[in-house]
Backbone as a chain_set.jsonl record, in Angstrom:
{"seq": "XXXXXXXXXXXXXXXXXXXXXXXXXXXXXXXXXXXXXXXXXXXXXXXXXXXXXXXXXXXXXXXXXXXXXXXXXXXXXXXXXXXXXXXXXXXXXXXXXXXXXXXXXXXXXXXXXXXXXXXXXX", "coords": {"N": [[-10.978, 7.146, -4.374], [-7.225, 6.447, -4.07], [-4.949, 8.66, -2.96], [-1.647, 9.207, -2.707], [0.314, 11.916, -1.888], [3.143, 13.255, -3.049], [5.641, 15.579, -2.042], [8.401, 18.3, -1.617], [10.217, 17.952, -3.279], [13.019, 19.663, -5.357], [14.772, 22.313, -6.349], [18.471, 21.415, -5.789], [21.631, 21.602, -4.86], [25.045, 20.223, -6.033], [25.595, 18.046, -3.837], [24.317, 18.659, -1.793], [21.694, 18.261, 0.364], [18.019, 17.163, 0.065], [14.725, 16.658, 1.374], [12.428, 14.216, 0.826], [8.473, 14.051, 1.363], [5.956, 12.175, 1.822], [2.092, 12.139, 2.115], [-0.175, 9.626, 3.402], [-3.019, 8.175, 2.672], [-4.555, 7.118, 5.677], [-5.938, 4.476, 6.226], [-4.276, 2.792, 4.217], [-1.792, 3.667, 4.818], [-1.199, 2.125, 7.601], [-0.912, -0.448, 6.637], [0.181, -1.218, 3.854], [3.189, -1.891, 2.604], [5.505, 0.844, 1.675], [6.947, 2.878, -0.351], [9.845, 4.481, -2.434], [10.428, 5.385, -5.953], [12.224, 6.564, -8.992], [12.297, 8.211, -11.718], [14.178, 8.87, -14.886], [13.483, 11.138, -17.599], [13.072, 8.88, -20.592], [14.125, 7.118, -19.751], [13.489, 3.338, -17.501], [11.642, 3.442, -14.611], [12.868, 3.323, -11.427], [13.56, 1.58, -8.617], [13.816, 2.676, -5.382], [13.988, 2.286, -2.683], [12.054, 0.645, -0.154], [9.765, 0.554, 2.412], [8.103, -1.457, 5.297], [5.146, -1.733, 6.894], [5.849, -2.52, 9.67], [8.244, -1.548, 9.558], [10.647, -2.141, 9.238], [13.071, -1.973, 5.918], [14.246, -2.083, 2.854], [16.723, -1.475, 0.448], [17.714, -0.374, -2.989], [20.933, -0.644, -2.796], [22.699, -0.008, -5.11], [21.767, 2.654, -5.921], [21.439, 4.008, -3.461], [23.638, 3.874, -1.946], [24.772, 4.217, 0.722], [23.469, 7.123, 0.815], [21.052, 7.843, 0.761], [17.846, 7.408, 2.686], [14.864, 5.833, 3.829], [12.483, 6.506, 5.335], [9.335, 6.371, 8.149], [6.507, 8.088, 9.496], [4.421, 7.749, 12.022], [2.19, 8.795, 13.554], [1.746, 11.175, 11.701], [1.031, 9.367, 9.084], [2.969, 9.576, 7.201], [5.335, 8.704, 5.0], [8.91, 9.056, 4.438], [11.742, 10.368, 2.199], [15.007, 10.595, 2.797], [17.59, 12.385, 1.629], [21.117, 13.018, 1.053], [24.207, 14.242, 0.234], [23.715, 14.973, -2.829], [23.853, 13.917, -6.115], [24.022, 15.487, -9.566], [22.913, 13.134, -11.386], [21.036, 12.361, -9.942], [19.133, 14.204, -10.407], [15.744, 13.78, -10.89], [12.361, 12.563, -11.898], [10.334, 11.656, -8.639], [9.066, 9.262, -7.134], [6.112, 7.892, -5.01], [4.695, 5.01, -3.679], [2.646, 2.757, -3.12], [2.161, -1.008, -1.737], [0.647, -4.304, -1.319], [2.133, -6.07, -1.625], [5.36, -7.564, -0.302], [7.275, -6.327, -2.396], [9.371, -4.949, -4.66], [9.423, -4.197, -7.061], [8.487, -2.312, -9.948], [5.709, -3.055, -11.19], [4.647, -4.443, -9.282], [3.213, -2.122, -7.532], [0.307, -0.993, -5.704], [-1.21, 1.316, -5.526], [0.113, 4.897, -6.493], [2.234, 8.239, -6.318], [2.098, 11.378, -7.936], [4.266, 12.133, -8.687], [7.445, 14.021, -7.833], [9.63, 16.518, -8.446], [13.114, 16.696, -8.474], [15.928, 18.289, -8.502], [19.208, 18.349, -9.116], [21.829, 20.642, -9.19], [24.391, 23.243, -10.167]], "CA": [[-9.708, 7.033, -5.071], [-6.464, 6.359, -3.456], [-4.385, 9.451, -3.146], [-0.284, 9.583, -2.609], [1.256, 13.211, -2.164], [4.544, 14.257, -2.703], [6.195, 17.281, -1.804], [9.634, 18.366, -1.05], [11.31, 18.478, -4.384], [13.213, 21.606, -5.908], [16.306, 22.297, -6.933], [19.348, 21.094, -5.009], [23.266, 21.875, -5.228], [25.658, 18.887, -5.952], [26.659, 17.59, -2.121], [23.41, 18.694, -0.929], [20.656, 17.135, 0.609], [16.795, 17.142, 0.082], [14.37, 15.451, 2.154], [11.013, 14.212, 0.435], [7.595, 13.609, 1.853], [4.757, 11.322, 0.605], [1.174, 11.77, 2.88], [-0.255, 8.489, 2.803], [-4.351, 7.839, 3.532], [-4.497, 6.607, 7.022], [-5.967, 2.406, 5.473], [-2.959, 2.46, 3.618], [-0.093, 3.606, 5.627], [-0.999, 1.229, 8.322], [-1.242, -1.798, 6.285], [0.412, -1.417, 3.051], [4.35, -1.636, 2.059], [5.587, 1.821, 1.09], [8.251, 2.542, -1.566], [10.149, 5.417, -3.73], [10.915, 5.181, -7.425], [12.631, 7.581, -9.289], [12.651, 8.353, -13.25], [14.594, 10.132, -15.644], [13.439, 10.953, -19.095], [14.153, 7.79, -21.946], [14.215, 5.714, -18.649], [12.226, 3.48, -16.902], [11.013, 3.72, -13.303], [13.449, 2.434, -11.066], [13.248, 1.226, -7.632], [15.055, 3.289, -4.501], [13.945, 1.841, -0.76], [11.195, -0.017, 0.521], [9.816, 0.687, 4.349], [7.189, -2.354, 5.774], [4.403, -1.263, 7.952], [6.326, -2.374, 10.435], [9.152, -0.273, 9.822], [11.641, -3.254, 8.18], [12.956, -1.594, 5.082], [15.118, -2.353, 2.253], [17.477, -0.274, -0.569], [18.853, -0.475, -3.752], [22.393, -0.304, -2.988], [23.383, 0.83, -6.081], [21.488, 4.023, -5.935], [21.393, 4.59, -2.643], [25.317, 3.45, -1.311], [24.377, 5.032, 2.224], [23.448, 8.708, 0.747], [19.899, 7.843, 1.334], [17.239, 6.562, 3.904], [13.705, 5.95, 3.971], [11.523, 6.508, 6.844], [7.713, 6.805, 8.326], [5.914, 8.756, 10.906], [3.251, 6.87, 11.855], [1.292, 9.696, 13.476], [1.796, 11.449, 10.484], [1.142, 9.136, 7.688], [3.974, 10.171, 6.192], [6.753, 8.197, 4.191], [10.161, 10.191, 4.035], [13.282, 9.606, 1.76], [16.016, 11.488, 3.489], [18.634, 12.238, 0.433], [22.366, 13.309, 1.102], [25.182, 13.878, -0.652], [23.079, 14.397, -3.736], [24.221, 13.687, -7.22], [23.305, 15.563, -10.634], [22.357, 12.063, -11.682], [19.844, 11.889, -9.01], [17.77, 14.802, -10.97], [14.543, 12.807, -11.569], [10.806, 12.713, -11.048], [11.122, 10.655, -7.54], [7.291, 8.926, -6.742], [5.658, 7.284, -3.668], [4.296, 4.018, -4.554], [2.001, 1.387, -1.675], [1.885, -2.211, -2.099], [0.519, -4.81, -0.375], [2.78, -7.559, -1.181], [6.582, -6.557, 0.115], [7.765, -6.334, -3.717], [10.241, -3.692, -5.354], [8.906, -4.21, -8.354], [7.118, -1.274, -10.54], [4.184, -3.682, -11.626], [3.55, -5.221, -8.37], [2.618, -1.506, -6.916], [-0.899, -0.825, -6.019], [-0.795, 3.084, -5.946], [1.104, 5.785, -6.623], [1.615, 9.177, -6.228], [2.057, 11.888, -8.828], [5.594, 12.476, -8.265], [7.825, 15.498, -7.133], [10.868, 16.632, -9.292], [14.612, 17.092, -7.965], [17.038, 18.995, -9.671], [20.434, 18.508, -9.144], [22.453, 21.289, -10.347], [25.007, 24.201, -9.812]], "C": [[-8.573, 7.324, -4.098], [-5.404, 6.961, -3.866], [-2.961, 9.495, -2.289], [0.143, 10.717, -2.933], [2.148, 13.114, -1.905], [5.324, 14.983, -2.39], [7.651, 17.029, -1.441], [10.508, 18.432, -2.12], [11.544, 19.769, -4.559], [14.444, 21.24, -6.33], [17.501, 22.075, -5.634], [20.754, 21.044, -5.629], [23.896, 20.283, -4.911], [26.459, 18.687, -4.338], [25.265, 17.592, -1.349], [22.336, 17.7, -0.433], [18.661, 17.822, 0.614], [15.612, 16.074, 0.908], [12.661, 15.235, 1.709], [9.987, 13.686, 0.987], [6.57, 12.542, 1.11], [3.498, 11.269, 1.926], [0.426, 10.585, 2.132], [-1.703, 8.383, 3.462], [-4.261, 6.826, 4.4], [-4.668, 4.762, 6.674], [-4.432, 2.403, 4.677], [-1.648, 2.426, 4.112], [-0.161, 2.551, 6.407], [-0.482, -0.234, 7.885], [0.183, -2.09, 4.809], [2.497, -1.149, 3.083], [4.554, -0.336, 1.393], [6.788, 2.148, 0.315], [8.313, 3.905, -2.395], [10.643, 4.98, -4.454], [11.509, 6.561, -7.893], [12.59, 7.446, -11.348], [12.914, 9.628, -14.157], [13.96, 10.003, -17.536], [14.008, 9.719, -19.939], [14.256, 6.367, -20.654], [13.55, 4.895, -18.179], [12.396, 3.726, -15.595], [11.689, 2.871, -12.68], [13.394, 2.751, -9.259], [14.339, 1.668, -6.726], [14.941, 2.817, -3.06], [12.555, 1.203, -0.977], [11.228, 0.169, 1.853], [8.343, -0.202, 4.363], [5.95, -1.481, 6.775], [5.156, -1.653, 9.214], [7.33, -2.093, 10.581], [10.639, -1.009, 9.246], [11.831, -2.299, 6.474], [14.134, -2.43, 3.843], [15.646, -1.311, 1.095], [18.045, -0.496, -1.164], [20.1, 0.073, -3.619], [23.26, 0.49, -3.994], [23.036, 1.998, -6.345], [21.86, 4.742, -4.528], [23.018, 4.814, -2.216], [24.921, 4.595, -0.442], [24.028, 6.286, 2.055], [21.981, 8.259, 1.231], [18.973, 7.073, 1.926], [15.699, 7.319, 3.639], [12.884, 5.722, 5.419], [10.098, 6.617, 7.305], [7.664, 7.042, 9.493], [4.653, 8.387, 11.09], [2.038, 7.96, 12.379], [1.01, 10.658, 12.592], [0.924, 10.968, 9.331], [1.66, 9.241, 6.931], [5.124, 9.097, 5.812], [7.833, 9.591, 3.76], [11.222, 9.515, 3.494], [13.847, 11.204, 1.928], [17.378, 11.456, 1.997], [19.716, 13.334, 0.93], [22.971, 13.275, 0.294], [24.965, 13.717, -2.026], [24.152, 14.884, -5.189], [23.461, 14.9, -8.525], [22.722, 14.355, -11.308], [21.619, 11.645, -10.7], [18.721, 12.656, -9.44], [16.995, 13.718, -11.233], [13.189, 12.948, -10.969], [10.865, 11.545, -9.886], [9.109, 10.394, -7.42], [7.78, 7.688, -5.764], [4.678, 6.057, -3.991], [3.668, 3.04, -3.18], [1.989, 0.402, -2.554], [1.341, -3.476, -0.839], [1.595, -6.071, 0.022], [4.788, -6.937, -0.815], [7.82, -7.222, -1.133], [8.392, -5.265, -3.727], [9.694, -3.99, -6.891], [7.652, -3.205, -8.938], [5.634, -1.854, -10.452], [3.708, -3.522, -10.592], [3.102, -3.752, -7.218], [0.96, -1.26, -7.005], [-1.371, 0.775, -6.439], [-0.011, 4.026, -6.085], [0.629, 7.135, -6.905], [2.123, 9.98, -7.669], [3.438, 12.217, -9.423], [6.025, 14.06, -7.769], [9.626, 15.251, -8.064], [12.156, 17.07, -8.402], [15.2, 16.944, -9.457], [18.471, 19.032, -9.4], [21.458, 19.254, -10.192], [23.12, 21.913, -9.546], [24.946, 24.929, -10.316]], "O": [[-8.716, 8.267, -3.319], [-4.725, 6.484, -4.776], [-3.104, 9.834, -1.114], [0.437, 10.889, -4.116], [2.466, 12.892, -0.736], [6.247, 14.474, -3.025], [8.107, 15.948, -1.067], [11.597, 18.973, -1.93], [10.867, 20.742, -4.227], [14.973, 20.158, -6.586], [17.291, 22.633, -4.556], [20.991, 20.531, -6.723], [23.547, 19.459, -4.066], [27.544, 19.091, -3.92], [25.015, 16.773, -0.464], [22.202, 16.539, -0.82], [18.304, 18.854, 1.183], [15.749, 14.852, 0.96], [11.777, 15.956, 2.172], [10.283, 12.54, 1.325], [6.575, 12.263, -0.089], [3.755, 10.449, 2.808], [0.319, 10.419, 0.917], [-1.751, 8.477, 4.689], [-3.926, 5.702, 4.026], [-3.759, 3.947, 6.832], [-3.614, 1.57, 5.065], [-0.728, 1.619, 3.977], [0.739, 1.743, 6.175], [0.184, -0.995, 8.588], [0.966, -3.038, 4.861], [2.942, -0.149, 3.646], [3.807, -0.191, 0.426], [7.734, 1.393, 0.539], [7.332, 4.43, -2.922], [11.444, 4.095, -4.154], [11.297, 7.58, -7.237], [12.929, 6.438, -11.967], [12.376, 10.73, -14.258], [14.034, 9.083, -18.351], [15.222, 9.526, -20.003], [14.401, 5.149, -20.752], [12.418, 5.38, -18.183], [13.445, 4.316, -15.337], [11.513, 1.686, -12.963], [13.231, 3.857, -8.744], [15.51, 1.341, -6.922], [15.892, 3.016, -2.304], [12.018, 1.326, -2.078], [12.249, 0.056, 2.532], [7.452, 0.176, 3.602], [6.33, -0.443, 7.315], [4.973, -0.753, 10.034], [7.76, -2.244, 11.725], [11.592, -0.32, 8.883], [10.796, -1.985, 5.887], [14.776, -3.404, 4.235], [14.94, -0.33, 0.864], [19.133, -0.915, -0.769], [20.422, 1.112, -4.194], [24.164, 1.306, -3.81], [23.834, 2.65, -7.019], [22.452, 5.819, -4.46], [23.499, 5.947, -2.201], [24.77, 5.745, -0.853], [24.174, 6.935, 3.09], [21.878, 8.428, 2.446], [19.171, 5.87, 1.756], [15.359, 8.479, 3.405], [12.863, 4.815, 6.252], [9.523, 7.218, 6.397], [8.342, 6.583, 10.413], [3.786, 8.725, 10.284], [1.004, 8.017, 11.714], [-0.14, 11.087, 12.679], [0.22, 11.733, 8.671], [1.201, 9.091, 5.798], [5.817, 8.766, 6.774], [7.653, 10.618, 3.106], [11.684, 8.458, 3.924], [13.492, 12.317, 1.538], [17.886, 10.411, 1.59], [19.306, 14.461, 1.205], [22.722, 12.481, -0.613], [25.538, 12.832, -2.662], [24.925, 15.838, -5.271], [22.27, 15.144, -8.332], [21.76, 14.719, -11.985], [21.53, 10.424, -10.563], [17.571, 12.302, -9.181], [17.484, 12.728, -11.777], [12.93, 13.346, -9.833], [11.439, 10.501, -10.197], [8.209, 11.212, -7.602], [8.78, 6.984, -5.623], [3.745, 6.379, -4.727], [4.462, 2.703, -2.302], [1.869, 0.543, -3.77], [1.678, -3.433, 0.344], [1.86, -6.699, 1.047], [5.192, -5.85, -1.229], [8.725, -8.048, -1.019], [8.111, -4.452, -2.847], [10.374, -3.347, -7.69], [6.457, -3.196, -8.646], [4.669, -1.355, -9.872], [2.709, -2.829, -10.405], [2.68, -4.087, -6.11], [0.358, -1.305, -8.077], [-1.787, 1.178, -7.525], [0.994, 3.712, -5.448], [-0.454, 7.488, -7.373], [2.552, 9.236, -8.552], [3.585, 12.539, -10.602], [5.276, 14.982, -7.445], [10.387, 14.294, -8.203], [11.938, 17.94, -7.559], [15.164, 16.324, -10.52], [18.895, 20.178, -9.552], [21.831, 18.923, -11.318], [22.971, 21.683, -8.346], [25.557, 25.95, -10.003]]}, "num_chains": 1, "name": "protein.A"}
C-alpha cells in the first residue's frame, strides 16, 4: 500500500508562514506528478500547485497569488509547499496527492496522503 506523509501543520499567525512536507515512496516520487489540495469543512477539495518529476510545476493563481511555492528534494523524497503571508482563510486540512497523468484534478489522483491541518489564527 502506497503511503503519502504529511507533516508540518500547526497553528500559524495571520502574515506568517508555514512550510509543509509530504515523504513520498522512492517508485513514486521519481515517476509520478506530485500535488497539494487543501479542504475546508462544507467544501470540496481544491487544487493548490502541481510539481512534475522533472521539477516543471504549476499553481492555482487564485489561491496561491505568489504567497506560495511548491518544491521537491529529490534525495529526500520529499514534496514541500512553502506558504507565506498566510491567510485565516488558508486554515484547512492541506493533502499530498501523486498522479501519473500531469492533471490538477481531485479524481484523476492516484494516491494520497492523510492530510496535515493549518490553523490560521491570532
Amino acid at each position: 500500500q502506497v503511503q503519502l506523509v504529511e507533516s508540518g501543520g500547526g497553528l500559524a499567525q495571520p502574515g506568517g508562514s508555514l512550510r509543509l512536507s509530504c515523504a513520498v515512496p522512492g517508485h513514486i516520487f521519481s515517476s509520478y506528478n506530485l500535488a497539494w489540495f487543501r479542504q475546508t469543512p462544507g467544501k470540496e477539495r481544491e487544487f493548490i500547485a502541481r510539481i512534475s518529476w522533472t521539477g516543471g510545476s504549476v499553481v492555482d493563481d487564485d489561491i496561491v497569488k505568489g504567497r506560495f511555492t511548491i518544491s521537491r528534494d529529490n534525495a529526500r523524497n520529499t514534496v514541500y509547499l512553502q506558504m507565506n503571508r498566510l491567510k485565516p482563510e488558508d486554515t484547512a486540512v492541506y493533502y499530498c496527492a501523486a498522479s501519473t497523468s500531469p492533471t490538477i484534478s481531485e479524481s484523476g489522483m492516484d494516491y494520497w496522503g492523510k492530510g496535515t491541518l493549518v490553523t490560521v489564527s491570532s
